[in-house]
Amino acid sequence: MLRQLGVTGWSVALGAAGILAVRSPTPGVARVRETQAACRPACWQLRLYTIERGKLDDFAQAWRQGVYPLRLKRGFQIPAAWSIRETNQFVWVVGYDGPESFDAKDSAYYASAERAALQPDPRPWIARAEKWFVTPVLSGPAAQDQLPVPPGAEASDHFDPVVATNAYLATVPPDKRARSDAYFEGGYWLILWNVLASAAVYLLLLGTGWSARMRDLAERVTGSKPLQTFLYWVQFLVVTAVLLFPLTVYQGFVREHQYGLATQTFGPWLGDQLKGLAVGIVLGGVFVIAVYGVVRRAPRSWWIWGSVVSIGFMMLGAMIAPVFIFPLFNKYTKLEDARVKDPILSMARANGIPASEVYVVNASRQSTRVSANVSGFLGTERITLNDNLLNRCTLPEIESTMGHEMGHYVLNHVYKGTLFFGVLTVLGFAFLRGASGWALTRRGGAWRLRGVDDLAAMPLFALLIAAYFFVLTPVTNTYVRTQEYEADIFGLNAAGQPDGEAVIDLKLGDYRKLDPGPVEEFIFFDHPSGRTRIYAAMRWKAEHLTSGPLSGGV
Ligand SMILES: [Zn+2]
């Protein structure tokens, strides 16, 4: 409820400020901005009136019926007003956030014909008036305008989403922009280097007969097929992890520190890598045992059953990850701060999400990145925001992010994504069947491979899977990016915080290129770029400036 009041006040201010700017053109905008600089981006004034004895109720009624609606109509925000019976006083808070100065706006209000026409005029009942400009300390309706909205993106009668988007993007200093571009563009090359390095390792294992020897060892140790599969898997995973370790260190540790995104020293970082390897051995082990089980039992239709097993594991993994896997790396706690939790849960209820908790993850243990996510499947779904987001962002930014995450939830993105990647999995297995047959005919003898159900052929399958997903990069990115865009639109409608969205999009620009070309965005981006997201937010803002429910009558 508090959130809704805040949003209403905010749209009133935007709507009215936009309309009123038509009436009073501001030739000296720059000068006015300077004088208002003391309380930018929004001015809040606390007014304490001592009312003539016996007139407090009359005053309050006249104020509520006359002053309050007129002030709102003229672009002010009034989050609260109270009567103090003991002292016969009336206290209220009035704010203004727009292109004019508070004083000019206030004088224009008093000089207006509408103000002069107020009946009854409560002013004569004021015996003494005290006014102070105040600074918000807590978030809430009165603090929403602490967002650093740049000139050009502020509400006005000539608000233009493109100009506003450019104004936001222009707030990022060129050196910071260059750094973030370099980081993200380096990531394009890393996609290629990872595929090439893995391919080299897999071909090495096949070509040197190393893979066949790992199989032979597994077969000597045990006669049990599942155990042989597991033993081969452990060797395969450890050997590839060791051979690819230099690349892993570079991209996961050195490079992250170079760009100031990492917070871990080498020891804890290595610890996380080893934990990841252990999870891969256990969960991956169960998976390969199941897949090789069906490959052995269905020599012709193994690719169909392999797809079924893979999709089943994908769903199981998504289901258990938030409960059993993520907590191995980070601490998850329930969000306690009611100031943040209450508006989030209110938004969740408003959108039909039966959430009673919001989770916070201590992502700052590894990284400075601001992030949030929806995880889980079939009952383990949860919304998690990371502590960087909580610590670095204002409430409107958090609300806008949570609106986005709720969009993933309400739009069933997890289930649709499972279907999409399920189809890719079936197609992938069909590709594996054709390509592995082709490769085994040509190189099977040289690599000492007996057939598709031979454990020693695992590097060949890994190579083909890596090539398949490498080629599909633009397809998978575009699918995910499209869902992210849908979640953005949902979030804007749910949270009503276009400036919060824009400000957080700039923070995501710490690690994602803000303004790429369209082809670049299509191929490489698994989330919309900063420009795309900010433009969507500013477009929403523009439409809510002109068609807001409260601007029609002004
Ligand atoms: Zn998302």
PDB file of N, CA and C in Angstrom, residues 195-269:
ATOM      1  N   VAL A 195      35.789 -22.512 -26.664  1.00  0.00           N
ATOM      2  CA  VAL A 195      35.449 -23.618 -27.560  1.00  0.00           C
ATOM      3  C   VAL A 195      36.721 -24.209 -28.164  1.00  0.00           C
ATOM      4  N   LEU A 196      37.638 -23.347 -28.591  1.00  0.00           N
ATOM      5  CA  LEU A 196      38.864 -23.847 -29.220  1.00  0.00           C
ATOM      6  C   LEU A 196      39.725 -24.616 -28.214  1.00  0.00           C
ATOM      7  N   ALA A 197      39.855 -24.081 -27.009  1.00  0.00           N
ATOM      8  CA  ALA A 197      40.695 -24.751 -26.014  1.00  0.00           C
ATOM      9  C   ALA A 197      40.095 -26.092 -25.619  1.00  0.00           C
ATOM     10  N   SER A 198      38.754 -26.123 -25.397  1.00  0.00           N
ATOM     11  CA  SER A 198      38.126 -27.401 -25.044  1.00  0.00           C
ATOM     12  C   SER A 198      38.294 -28.391 -26.188  1.00  0.00           C
ATOM     13  N   ALA A 199      38.058 -27.919 -27.427  1.00  0.00           N
ATOM     14  CA  ALA A 199      38.196 -28.822 -28.582  1.00  0.00           C
ATOM     15  C   ALA A 199      39.605 -29.394 -28.622  1.00  0.00           C
ATOM     16  N   ALA A 200      40.617 -28.556 -28.365  1.00  0.00           N
ATOM     17  CA  ALA A 200      42.002 -29.029 -28.395  1.00  0.00           C
ATOM     18  C   ALA A 200      42.216 -30.104 -27.331  1.00  0.00           C
ATOM     19  N   VAL A 201      41.666 -29.878 -26.127  1.00  0.00           N
ATOM     20  CA  VAL A 201      41.821 -30.863 -25.052  1.00  0.00           C
ATOM     21  C   VAL A 201      41.138 -32.173 -25.414  1.00  0.00           C
ATOM     22  N   TYR A 202      39.907 -32.092 -25.949  1.00  0.00           N
ATOM     23  CA  TYR A 202      39.182 -33.318 -26.299  1.00  0.00           C
ATOM     24  C   TYR A 202      39.912 -34.090 -27.398  1.00  0.00           C
ATOM     25  N   LEU A 203      40.418 -33.366 -28.412  1.00  0.00           N
ATOM     26  CA  LEU A 203      41.135 -34.047 -29.503  1.00  0.00           C
ATOM     27  C   LEU A 203      42.442 -34.660 -28.994  1.00  0.00           C
ATOM     28  N   LEU A 204      43.060 -33.978 -28.030  1.00  0.00           N
ATOM     29  CA  LEU A 204      44.280 -34.527 -27.424  1.00  0.00           C
ATOM     30  C   LEU A 204      43.982 -35.853 -26.732  1.00  0.00           C
ATOM     31  N   LEU A 205      42.885 -35.870 -25.931  1.00  0.00           N
ATOM     32  CA  LEU A 205      42.509 -37.099 -25.222  1.00  0.00           C
ATOM     33  C   LEU A 205      42.217 -38.232 -26.207  1.00  0.00           C
ATOM     34  N   LEU A 206      41.561 -37.898 -27.321  1.00  0.00           N
ATOM     35  CA  LEU A 206      41.232 -38.931 -28.312  1.00  0.00           C
ATOM     36  C   LEU A 206      42.480 -39.355 -29.091  1.00  0.00           C
ATOM     37  N   GLY A 207      43.193 -38.366 -29.632  1.00  0.00           N
ATOM     38  CA  GLY A 207      44.294 -38.630 -30.551  1.00  0.00           C
ATOM     39  C   GLY A 207      45.464 -39.369 -29.900  1.00  0.00           C
ATOM     40  N   THR A 208      45.739 -39.087 -28.621  1.00  0.00           N
ATOM     41  CA  THR A 208      46.869 -39.733 -27.955  1.00  0.00           C
ATOM     42  C   THR A 208      46.482 -41.090 -27.370  1.00  0.00           C
ATOM     43  N   GLY A 209      45.190 -41.451 -27.466  1.00  0.00           N
ATOM     44  CA  GLY A 209      44.746 -42.707 -26.864  1.00  0.00           C
ATOM     45  C   GLY A 209      44.566 -42.598 -25.356  1.00  0.00           C
ATOM     46  N   TRP A 210      44.702 -41.412 -24.826  1.00  0.00           N
ATOM     47  CA  TRP A 210      44.574 -41.176 -23.382  1.00  0.00           C
ATOM     48  C   TRP A 210      43.168 -41.558 -22.918  1.00  0.00           C
ATOM     49  N   SER A 211      42.158 -41.192 -23.732  1.00  0.00           N
ATOM     50  CA  SER A 211      40.769 -41.503 -23.380  1.00  0.00           C
ATOM     51  C   SER A 211      40.564 -43.021 -23.318  1.00  0.00           C
ATOM     52  N   ALA A 212      41.128 -43.732 -24.323  1.00  0.00           N
ATOM     53  CA  ALA A 212      40.990 -45.203 -24.331  1.00  0.00           C
ATOM     54  C   ALA A 212      41.660 -45.802 -23.098  1.00  0.00           C
ATOM     55  N   ARG A 213      42.800 -45.241 -22.666  1.00  0.00           N
ATOM     56  CA  ARG A 213      43.492 -45.775 -21.479  1.00  0.00           C
ATOM     57  C   ARG A 213      42.670 -45.519 -20.203  1.00  0.00           C
ATOM     58  N   MET A 214      42.005 -44.366 -20.132  1.00  0.00           N
ATOM     59  CA  MET A 214      41.143 -44.088 -18.961  1.00  0.00           C
ATOM     60  C   MET A 214      40.001 -45.104 -18.908  1.00  0.00           C
ATOM     61  N   ARG A 215      39.454 -45.443 -20.073  1.00  0.00           N
ATOM     62  CA  ARG A 215      38.404 -46.472 -20.135  1.00  0.00           C
ATOM     63  C   ARG A 215      38.956 -47.822 -19.684  1.00  0.00           C
ATOM     64  N   ASP A 216      40.127 -48.186 -20.212  1.00  0.00           N
ATOM     65  CA  ASP A 216      40.720 -49.473 -19.852  1.00  0.00           C
ATOM     66  C   ASP A 216      40.935 -49.566 -18.342  1.00  0.00           C
ATOM     67  N   LEU A 217      41.392 -48.484 -17.745  1.00  0.00           N
ATOM     68  CA  LEU A 217      41.611 -48.466 -16.300  1.00  0.00           C
ATOM     69  C   LEU A 217      40.295 -48.705 -15.560  1.00  0.00           C
ATOM     70  N   ALA A 218      39.252 -47.972 -15.968  1.00  0.00           N
ATOM     71  CA  ALA A 218      37.939 -48.127 -15.325  1.00  0.00           C
ATOM     72  C   ALA A 218      37.462 -49.566 -15.441  1.00  0.00           C
ATOM     73  N   GLU A 219      37.697 -50.210 -16.586  1.00  0.00           N
ATOM     74  CA  GLU A 219      37.236 -51.585 -16.793  1.00  0.00           C
ATOM     75  C   GLU A 219      38.051 -52.585 -15.974  1.00  0.00           C
ATOM     76  N   ARG A 220      39.335 -52.257 -15.742  1.00  0.00           N
ATOM     77  CA  ARG A 220      40.164 -53.152 -14.910  1.00  0.00           C
ATOM     78  C   ARG A 220      39.726 -53.101 -13.451  1.00  0.00           C
ATOM     79  N   VAL A 221      39.325 -51.897 -12.990  1.00  0.00           N
ATOM     80  CA  VAL A 221      38.999 -51.708 -11.573  1.00  0.00           C
ATOM     81  C   VAL A 221      37.697 -52.401 -11.201  1.00  0.00           C
ATOM     82  N   THR A 222      36.705 -52.350 -12.072  1.00  0.00           N
ATOM     83  CA  THR A 222      35.399 -52.921 -11.722  1.00  0.00           C
ATOM     84  C   THR A 222      34.714 -53.526 -12.943  1.00  0.00           C
ATOM     85  N   GLY A 223      33.860 -54.519 -12.687  1.00  0.00           N
ATOM     86  CA  GLY A 223      33.096 -55.121 -13.760  1.00  0.00           C
ATOM     87  C   GLY A 223      31.733 -54.468 -13.929  1.00  0.00           C
ATOM     88  N   SER A 224      31.344 -53.644 -12.917  1.00  0.00           N
ATOM     89  CA  SER A 224      30.031 -52.992 -12.961  1.00  0.00           C
ATOM     90  C   SER A 224      30.035 -51.853 -13.975  1.00  0.00           C
ATOM     91  N   LYS A 225      29.083 -51.906 -14.934  1.00  0.00           N
ATOM     92  CA  LYS A 225      29.024 -50.871 -15.976  1.00  0.00           C
ATOM     93  C   LYS A 225      28.802 -49.463 -15.399  1.00  0.00           C
ATOM     94  N   PRO A 226      27.813 -49.324 -14.483  1.00  0.00           N
ATOM     95  CA  PRO A 226      27.619 -47.971 -13.921  1.00  0.00           C
ATOM     96  C   PRO A 226      28.875 -47.454 -13.214  1.00  0.00           C
ATOM     97  N   LEU A 227      29.565 -48.351 -12.466  1.00  0.00           N
ATOM     98  CA  LEU A 227      30.769 -47.905 -11.760  1.00  0.00           C
ATOM     99  C   LEU A 227      31.878 -47.536 -12.744  1.00  0.00           C
ATOM    100  N   GLN A 228      31.977 -48.327 -13.834  1.00  0.00           N
ATOM    101  CA  GLN A 228      32.973 -47.989 -14.875  1.00  0.00           C
ATOM    102  C   GLN A 228      32.687 -46.599 -15.434  1.00  0.00           C
ATOM    103  N   THR A 229      31.390 -46.349 -15.693  1.00  0.00           N
ATOM    104  CA  THR A 229      31.005 -45.033 -16.219  1.00  0.00           C
ATOM    105  C   THR A 229      31.438 -43.929 -15.259  1.00  0.00           C
ATOM    106  N   PHE A 230      31.166 -44.169 -13.966  1.00  0.00           N
ATOM    107  CA  PHE A 230      31.505 -43.148 -12.979  1.00  0.00           C
ATOM    108  C   PHE A 230      33.021 -42.948 -12.893  1.00  0.00           C
ATOM    109  N   LEU A 231      33.778 -44.040 -12.897  1.00  0.00           N
ATOM    110  CA  LEU A 231      35.242 -43.924 -12.807  1.00  0.00           C
ATOM    111  C   LEU A 231      35.814 -43.188 -14.020  1.00  0.00           C
ATOM    112  N   TYR A 232      35.284 -43.523 -15.205  1.00  0.00           N
ATOM    113  CA  TYR A 232      35.754 -42.808 -16.391  1.00  0.00           C
ATOM    114  C   TYR A 232      35.428 -41.328 -16.256  1.00  0.00           C
ATOM    115  N   TRP A 233      34.220 -41.047 -15.808  1.00  0.00           N
ATOM    116  CA  TRP A 233      33.750 -39.661 -15.680  1.00  0.00           C
ATOM    117  C   TRP A 233      34.643 -38.840 -14.753  1.00  0.00           C
ATOM    118  N   VAL A 234      35.008 -39.431 -13.617  1.00  0.00           N
ATOM    119  CA  VAL A 234      35.871 -38.708 -12.669  1.00  0.00           C
ATOM    120  C   VAL A 234      37.209 -38.363 -13.334  1.00  0.00           C
ATOM    121  N   GLN A 235      37.802 -39.357 -14.015  1.00  0.00           N
ATOM    122  CA  GLN A 235      39.091 -39.095 -14.690  1.00  0.00           C
ATOM    123  C   GLN A 235      38.939 -38.012 -15.759  1.00  0.00           C
ATOM    124  N   PHE A 236      37.888 -38.160 -16.566  1.00  0.00           N
ATOM    125  CA  PHE A 236      37.655 -37.217 -17.658  1.00  0.00           C
ATOM    126  C   PHE A 236      37.483 -35.788 -17.125  1.00  0.00           C
ATOM    127  N   LEU A 237      36.667 -35.637 -16.081  1.00  0.00           N
ATOM    128  CA  LEU A 237      36.376 -34.300 -15.554  1.00  0.00           C
ATOM    129  C   LEU A 237      37.625 -33.680 -14.931  1.00  0.00           C
ATOM    130  N   VAL A 238      38.365 -34.475 -14.163  1.00  0.00           N
ATOM    131  CA  VAL A 238      39.555 -33.949 -13.496  1.00  0.00           C
ATOM    132  C   VAL A 238      40.628 -33.575 -14.529  1.00  0.00           C
ATOM    133  N   VAL A 239      40.870 -34.451 -15.512  1.00  0.00           N
ATOM    134  CA  VAL A 239      41.902 -34.182 -16.524  1.00  0.00           C
ATOM    135  C   VAL A 239      41.564 -32.926 -17.324  1.00  0.00           C
ATOM    136  N   THR A 240      40.300 -32.819 -17.784  1.00  0.00           N
ATOM    137  CA  THR A 240      39.949 -31.622 -18.563  1.00  0.00           C
ATOM    138  C   THR A 240      40.018 -30.374 -17.691  1.00  0.00           C
ATOM    139  N   ALA A 241      39.591 -30.467 -16.419  1.00  0.00           N
ATOM    140  CA  ALA A 241      39.645 -29.299 -15.529  1.00  0.00           C
ATOM    141  C   ALA A 241      41.090 -28.849 -15.341  1.00  0.00           C
ATOM    142  N   VAL A 242      42.013 -29.812 -15.212  1.00  0.00           N
ATOM    143  CA  VAL A 242      43.422 -29.462 -15.010  1.00  0.00           C
ATOM    144  C   VAL A 242      44.006 -28.836 -16.278  1.00  0.00           C
ATOM    145  N   LEU A 243      43.724 -29.454 -17.432  1.00  0.00           N
ATOM    146  CA  LEU A 243      44.291 -28.930 -18.685  1.00  0.00           C
ATOM    147  C   LEU A 243      43.728 -27.547 -19.026  1.00  0.00           C
ATOM    148  N   LEU A 244      42.474 -27.321 -18.657  1.00  0.00           N
ATOM    149  CA  LEU A 244      41.873 -26.018 -18.972  1.00  0.00           C
ATOM    150  C   LEU A 244      42.046 -25.004 -17.839  1.00  0.00           C
ATOM    151  N   PHE A 245      42.759 -25.414 -16.778  1.00  0.00           N
ATOM    152  CA  PHE A 245      42.885 -24.558 -15.589  1.00  0.00           C
ATOM    153  C   PHE A 245      43.475 -23.171 -15.890  1.00  0.00           C
ATOM    154  N   PRO A 246      44.538 -23.082 -16.727  1.00  0.00           N
ATOM    155  CA  PRO A 246      45.081 -21.740 -17.003  1.00  0.00           C
ATOM    156  C   PRO A 246      44.026 -20.789 -17.578  1.00  0.00           C
ATOM    157  N   LEU A 247      43.216 -21.285 -18.503  1.00  0.00           N
ATOM    158  CA  LEU A 247      42.166 -20.447 -19.076  1.00  0.00           C
ATOM    159  C   LEU A 247      41.112 -20.095 -18.018  1.00  0.00           C
ATOM    160  N   THR A 248      40.786 -21.068 -17.151  1.00  0.00           N
ATOM    161  CA  THR A 248      39.820 -20.826 -16.081  1.00  0.00           C
ATOM    162  C   THR A 248      40.324 -19.737 -15.130  1.00  0.00           C
ATOM    163  N   VAL A 249      41.614 -19.819 -14.774  1.00  0.00           N
ATOM    164  CA  VAL A 249      42.182 -18.812 -13.873  1.00  0.00           C
ATOM    165  C   VAL A 249      42.147 -17.440 -14.532  1.00  0.00           C
ATOM    166  N   TYR A 250      42.510 -17.401 -15.810  1.00  0.00           N
ATOM    167  CA  TYR A 250      42.528 -16.107 -16.480  1.00  0.00           C
ATOM    168  C   TYR A 250      41.130 -15.490 -16.508  1.00  0.00           C
ATOM    169  N   GLN A 251      40.157 -16.262 -16.990  1.00  0.00           N
ATOM    170  CA  GLN A 251      38.845 -15.626 -17.167  1.00  0.00           C
ATOM    171  C   GLN A 251      38.038 -15.512 -15.887  1.00  0.00           C
ATOM    172  N   GLY A 252      38.275 -16.404 -14.942  1.00  0.00           N
ATOM    173  CA  GLY A 252      37.474 -16.372 -13.729  1.00  0.00           C
ATOM    174  C   GLY A 252      38.101 -15.588 -12.596  1.00  0.00           C
ATOM    175  N   PHE A 253      39.422 -15.396 -12.648  1.00  0.00           N
ATOM    176  CA  PHE A 253      40.087 -14.724 -11.532  1.00  0.00           C
ATOM    177  C   PHE A 253      40.860 -13.480 -11.981  1.00  0.00           C
ATOM    178  N   VAL A 254      41.872 -13.678 -12.830  1.00  0.00           N
ATOM    179  CA  VAL A 254      42.748 -12.562 -13.229  1.00  0.00           C
ATOM    180  C   VAL A 254      41.943 -11.449 -13.896  1.00  0.00           C
ATOM    181  N   ARG A 255      41.166 -11.835 -14.895  1.00  0.00           N
ATOM    182  CA  ARG A 255      40.443 -10.846 -15.675  1.00  0.00           C
ATOM    183  C   ARG A 255      39.374 -10.142 -14.816  1.00  0.00           C
ATOM    184  N   GLU A 256      38.682 -10.884 -13.967  1.00  0.00           N
ATOM    185  CA  GLU A 256      37.662 -10.285 -13.107  1.00  0.00           C
ATOM    186  C   GLU A 256      38.279  -9.252 -12.156  1.00  0.00           C
ATOM    187  N   HIS A 257      39.500  -9.539 -11.685  1.00  0.00           N
ATOM    188  CA  HIS A 257      40.181  -8.583 -10.806  1.00  0.00           C
ATOM    189  C   HIS A 257      40.655  -7.373 -11.592  1.00  0.00           C
ATOM    190  N   GLN A 258      41.143  -7.626 -12.828  1.00  0.00           N
ATOM    191  CA  GLN A 258      41.600  -6.510 -13.673  1.00  0.00           C
ATOM    192  C   GLN A 258      40.497  -5.470 -13.834  1.00  0.00           C
ATOM    193  N   TYR A 259      39.268  -5.934 -13.947  1.00  0.00           N
ATOM    194  CA  TYR A 259      38.156  -5.021 -14.185  1.00  0.00           C
ATOM    195  C   TYR A 259      37.424  -4.648 -12.896  1.00  0.00           C
ATOM    196  N   GLY A 260      38.001  -5.028 -11.763  1.00  0.00           N
ATOM    197  CA  GLY A 260      37.422  -4.610 -10.487  1.00  0.00           C
ATOM    198  C   GLY A 260      36.082  -5.256 -10.169  1.00  0.00           C
ATOM    199  N   LEU A 261      35.813  -6.404 -10.748  1.00  0.00           N
ATOM    200  CA  LEU A 261      34.518  -7.049 -10.518  1.00  0.00           C
ATOM    201  C   LEU A 261      34.591  -8.149  -9.465  1.00  0.00           C
ATOM    202  N   ALA A 262      35.823  -8.581  -9.138  1.00  0.00           N
ATOM    203  CA  ALA A 262      35.965  -9.699  -8.207  1.00  0.00           C
ATOM    204  C   ALA A 262      36.341  -9.201  -6.822  1.00  0.00           C
ATOM    205  N   THR A 263      35.901  -9.918  -5.796  1.00  0.00           N
ATOM    206  CA  THR A 263      36.223  -9.530  -4.423  1.00  0.00           C
ATOM    207  C   THR A 263      37.011 -10.621  -3.692  1.00  0.00           C
ATOM    208  N   GLN A 264      37.190 -11.792  -4.333  1.00  0.00           N
ATOM    209  CA  GLN A 264      37.826 -12.913  -3.649  1.00  0.00           C
ATOM    210  C   GLN A 264      39.339 -12.926  -3.863  1.00  0.00           C
ATOM    211  N   THR A 265      40.055 -13.375  -2.843  1.00  0.00           N
ATOM    212  CA  THR A 265      41.467 -13.666  -3.047  1.00  0.00           C
ATOM    213  C   THR A 265      41.567 -15.068  -3.655  1.00  0.00           C
ATOM    214  N   PHE A 266      42.798 -15.455  -4.028  1.00  0.00           N
ATOM    215  CA  PHE A 266      42.931 -16.684  -4.809  1.00  0.00           C
ATOM    216  C   PHE A 266      42.483 -17.928  -4.037  1.00  0.00           C
ATOM    217  N   GLY A 267      42.796 -17.993  -2.744  1.00  0.00           N
ATOM    218  CA  GLY A 267      42.459 -19.187  -1.947  1.00  0.00           C
ATOM    219  C   GLY A 267      40.962 -19.494  -1.964  1.00  0.00           C
ATOM    220  N   PRO A 268      40.123 -18.544  -1.509  1.00  0.00           N
ATOM    221  CA  PRO A 268      38.674 -18.804  -1.530  1.00  0.00           C
ATOM    222  C   PRO A 268      38.141 -19.034  -2.947  1.00  0.00           C
ATOM    223  N   TRP A 269      38.742 -18.344  -3.924  1.00  0.00           N
ATOM    224  CA  TRP A 269      38.299 -18.562  -5.306  1.00  0.00           C
ATOM    225  C   TRP A 269      38.558 -20.009  -5.732  1.00  0.00           C
TER     226      TRP A 269
END
